[in-house]
């Protein structure tokens, strides 16, 4: 079925403008270049065959291929792009193409679709995205099928890497493709407690920030993915240590309580496992520190500790 046909003309530009206005009002969209990207890229084209154009501009995630692939909620896409800090001319890698929408936004931000590389596990989705890219004149976006945990097949180097599936580690092979001074962003699952956006900077060492924005993503799959880390008390300590530094400033200010409750409920799940441990740590947490911290990873990319002293520069 062709959505939008049958006399059901829809002014998608107007719908897009309204979506953008709503996200600006929420405080999630700020940067002019990103606002411009969201105003230009037709989300409904990336969701064709899945739902009517009008619904493509509602702030909701959309299933692209059940149950493995979802086009993220526009608000989450916006939040991640605002955090990724893409500048014109940068080479960017996306892991998890799905609909291709985010890759198209990235193409807008880099100013050249040829600078955008996107890798997707599902071969049929690669084909689908490729067709839509050509339909929109974005055929120079490189899209390939494969396991993004291993990075881009030809070992390119990228100034920015954005993972759009949930991970519980930063895969060393993937990170080796991040340029010095580069930024990688991922929905990071903290030992099954919660998933928050982790922003990582690569310099001599790895530095990072946890962005106080709980999200839900489909998990990364593939041979390299490894078994999910199960919480144990020492790992919980890390999560709590991070959690205590979160600033509860949800950009969508209409739902600060939603954010609080979501983190609290996830925390309570842990309390049941080890109440005294949590209570002690909860009390000890708190004093705000610099938002950036040094990240220590195990050899297989799992975050094992954080260091608060020092500064990134
Ligand atoms: N960026 C997308 C949303 C991504 S959904 C958009 O704008 O629409 C996450 C995607 O990651 C899914 O399509 C899933 O198939 C894919 N994926 C899962 N594991 C992967 C892996 N190891 N490598 C590459 N892609 C993967």
Coordinates of N, CA, C and O in Angstrom, one line a residue, residues 10-79:
X10 N -0.8 15.1 2.1 CA -0.3 15.6 3.4 C 0.8 16.5 3.2 O 1.7 16.3 2.4
X11 N 0.8 17.7 3.9 CA 1.8 18.6 3.8 C 2.9 18.2 4.8 O 2.9 18.7 5.9
X12 N 3.9 17.4 4.3 CA 4.9 16.9 5.2 C 5.8 18.0 5.7 O 6.4 17.9 6.8
X13 N 6.0 19.0 4.9 CA 6.9 20.1 5.4 C 6.3 20.8 6.6 O 7.0 21.1 7.6
X14 N 5.0 21.0 6.6 CA 4.3 21.6 7.7 C 4.5 20.7 9.0 O 4.7 21.1 10.1
X15 N 4.2 19.4 8.7 CA 4.3 18.4 9.8 C 5.7 18.4 10.4 O 5.9 18.4 11.6
X16 N 6.7 18.5 9.5 CA 8.1 18.5 10.0 C 8.4 19.8 10.8 O 9.0 19.7 11.8
X17 N 7.9 20.9 10.3 CA 8.1 22.1 11.0 C 7.5 22.1 12.4 O 8.1 22.5 13.4
X18 N 6.3 21.5 12.5 CA 5.7 21.4 13.8 C 6.5 20.4 14.7 O 6.6 20.7 15.9
X19 N 7.0 19.3 14.2 CA 7.8 18.4 15.0 C 9.0 19.2 15.6 O 9.4 19.1 16.7
X20 N 9.6 19.9 14.7 CA 10.8 20.7 15.1 C 10.5 21.7 16.1 O 11.2 21.8 17.2
X21 N 9.4 22.4 15.9 CA 9.0 23.4 16.9 C 8.8 22.8 18.3 O 9.2 23.3 19.3
X22 N 8.1 21.6 18.3 CA 7.9 20.9 19.6 C 9.2 20.5 20.3 O 9.3 20.7 21.5
X23 N 10.1 20.1 19.5 CA 11.4 19.7 20.1 C 12.2 20.9 20.6 O 13.0 20.8 21.5
X24 N 12.1 22.0 19.9 CA 12.8 23.2 20.4 C 12.1 23.6 21.7 O 12.8 24.0 22.7
X25 N 10.8 23.5 21.8 CA 10.1 23.9 23.0 C 10.5 23.0 24.2 O 10.7 23.5 25.3
X26 N 10.7 21.8 23.9 CA 11.1 20.8 24.9 C 12.5 21.1 25.4 O 12.9 20.7 26.5
X27 N 13.3 21.8 24.6 CA 14.6 22.1 24.9 C 15.6 21.1 24.4 O 16.8 21.1 24.7
X28 N 15.1 20.1 23.7 CA 16.0 19.1 23.2 C 16.7 19.5 21.9 O 17.9 19.1 21.7
X29 N 16.1 20.3 21.1 CA 16.8 20.8 19.9 C 17.2 22.2 20.2 O 16.5 23.1 20.6
X30 N 18.5 22.4 19.9 CA 19.1 23.8 20.2 C 19.9 24.4 19.1 O 19.9 25.5 18.8
X31 N 20.8 23.5 18.5 CA 21.8 24.0 17.6 C 21.2 24.3 16.2 O 20.5 23.4 15.7
X32 N 21.4 25.5 15.7 CA 20.8 25.8 14.4 C 21.0 24.7 13.3 O 20.1 24.4 12.6
X33 N 22.3 24.2 13.2 CA 22.5 23.2 12.1 C 21.7 22.0 12.3 O 21.3 21.3 11.3
X34 N 21.5 21.6 13.6 CA 20.7 20.4 13.8 C 19.2 20.6 13.6 O 18.5 19.8 13.0
X35 N 18.8 21.8 14.0 CA 17.4 22.2 13.7 C 17.2 22.2 12.2 O 16.2 21.7 11.7
X36 N 18.1 22.7 11.4 CA 18.1 22.7 10.0 C 18.0 21.3 9.4 O 17.2 21.0 8.5
X37 N 18.8 20.4 10.0 CA 18.8 19.0 9.5 C 17.4 18.4 9.7 O 16.8 17.8 8.8
X38 N 16.8 18.6 10.9 CA 15.5 18.0 11.2 C 14.4 18.6 10.4 O 13.4 18.0 10.0
X39 N 14.6 19.9 10.0 CA 13.6 20.6 9.2 C 13.7 20.1 7.7 O 12.7 20.2 7.0
X40 N 14.9 19.6 7.3 CA 15.0 19.2 5.9 C 14.8 17.7 5.7 O 14.3 17.4 4.6
X41 N 15.3 16.9 6.5 CA 15.2 15.4 6.2 C 13.8 14.9 6.4 O 13.2 15.0 7.5
X42 N 13.3 14.3 5.3 CA 11.9 13.8 5.4 C 11.8 12.4 6.1 O 12.1 11.4 5.5
X43 N 11.5 12.5 7.4 CA 11.4 11.2 8.2 C 10.4 10.2 7.5 O 10.7 9.0 7.5
X44 N 9.3 10.8 6.9 CA 8.3 9.9 6.4 C 8.9 9.0 5.2 O 8.4 7.9 5.0
X45 N 9.9 9.6 4.5 CA 10.4 8.8 3.4 C 11.2 7.6 3.9 O 11.2 6.5 3.3
X46 N 11.8 7.8 5.1 CA 12.6 6.6 5.7 C 11.6 5.6 6.3 O 12.0 4.5 6.6
X47 N 10.4 6.1 6.6 CA 9.4 5.1 7.2 C 8.4 4.7 6.2 O 7.3 4.2 6.6
X48 N 8.6 4.9 4.9 CA 7.6 4.6 3.9 C 7.3 3.1 4.0 O 8.2 2.2 4.3
X49 N 6.0 2.8 3.8 CA 5.6 1.4 3.9 C 5.3 0.9 5.3 O 4.9 -0.2 5.5
X50 N 5.7 1.7 6.3 CA 5.5 1.3 7.7 C 4.4 2.0 8.3 O 3.7 1.4 9.2
X51 N 4.2 3.2 8.0 CA 3.0 4.0 8.6 C 2.8 5.2 7.7 O 3.6 5.6 6.9
X52 N 1.6 5.8 7.9 CA 1.2 7.0 7.0 C 2.2 8.2 7.3 O 2.6 8.3 8.5
X53 N 2.4 9.0 6.4 CA 3.4 10.1 6.5 C 3.1 11.0 7.8 O 4.0 11.4 8.5
X54 N 1.8 11.2 8.0 CA 1.5 12.1 9.1 C 2.1 11.5 10.4 O 2.6 12.3 11.3
X55 N 2.0 10.2 10.6 CA 2.4 9.6 11.9 C 4.0 9.6 12.0 O 4.5 9.4 13.1
X56 N 4.6 9.8 10.9 CA 6.1 9.8 10.9 C 6.6 11.0 11.7 O 7.8 11.1 12.1
X57 N 5.7 12.0 11.9 CA 6.2 13.2 12.6 C 5.6 13.3 14.0 O 5.6 14.4 14.6
X58 N 5.1 12.2 14.5 CA 4.7 12.1 15.9 C 6.0 11.7 16.6 O 6.8 10.9 16.1
X59 N 6.2 12.2 17.8 CA 7.4 11.9 18.6 C 7.4 10.5 19.2 O 7.3 10.3 20.4
X60 N 7.5 9.5 18.3 CA 7.4 8.1 18.7 C 8.4 7.2 18.0 O 8.7 7.5 16.8
X61 N 8.9 6.2 18.6 CA 9.7 5.2 17.9 C 8.9 4.4 16.9 O 7.7 4.3 17.2
X62 N 9.4 3.9 15.9 CA 8.7 3.1 14.9 C 9.4 1.8 14.6 O 10.6 1.8 14.3
X63 N 8.7 0.7 14.7 CA 9.3 -0.6 14.4 C 9.6 -0.7 12.9 O 8.8 -0.5 12.1
X64 N 10.9 -0.9 12.6 CA 11.3 -1.1 11.1 C 11.3 -2.5 10.7 O 10.8 -2.9 9.7
X65 N 11.8 -3.4 11.6 CA 11.8 -4.8 11.4 C 11.6 -5.5 12.7 O 12.6 -5.5 13.6
X66 N 10.5 -6.1 12.9 CA 10.2 -6.7 14.2 C 11.0 -8.0 14.4 O 11.1 -8.8 13.5
X67 N 11.6 -8.2 15.5 CA 11.7 -7.4 16.7 C 13.1 -6.7 16.8 O 13.4 -6.2 17.9
X68 N 13.8 -6.7 15.8 CA 15.2 -6.4 15.9 C 15.6 -4.9 15.6 O 16.7 -4.5 15.9
X69 N 14.7 -4.2 14.9 CA 15.1 -2.9 14.5 C 14.0 -1.8 14.6 O 12.8 -2.0 14.2
X70 N 14.4 -0.7 15.2 CA 13.4 0.4 15.4 C 14.0 1.7 15.0 O 15.2 1.9 15.3
X71 N 13.2 2.5 14.4 CA 13.7 3.9 14.2 C 13.4 4.7 15.5 O 12.3 4.7 16.0
X72 N 14.4 5.2 16.1 CA 14.3 5.8 17.4 C 13.3 7.0 17.4 O 13.1 7.6 16.4
X73 N 12.8 7.3 18.6 CA 12.0 8.5 18.8 C 12.7 9.7 18.3 O 13.9 9.9 18.7
X74 N 12.1 10.6 17.6 CA 12.8 11.8 17.1 C 13.5 12.6 18.2 O 14.6 13.0 18.1
X75 N 12.9 12.6 19.3 CA 13.5 13.4 20.5 C 14.8 12.7 20.9 O 15.7 13.4 21.3
X76 N 14.9 11.4 20.9 CA 16.1 10.7 21.3 C 17.2 10.9 20.2 O 18.3 11.2 20.5
X77 N 16.8 10.9 18.9 CA 17.7 11.1 17.8 C 18.3 12.5 18.0 O 19.5 12.8 17.9
X78 N 17.4 13.5 18.3 CA 17.8 14.9 18.4 C 18.8 15.0 19.6 O 19.8 15.7 19.5
X79 N 18.4 14.4 20.7 CA 19.3 14.5 21.9 C 20.7 13.9 21.6 O 21.7 14.5 22.0

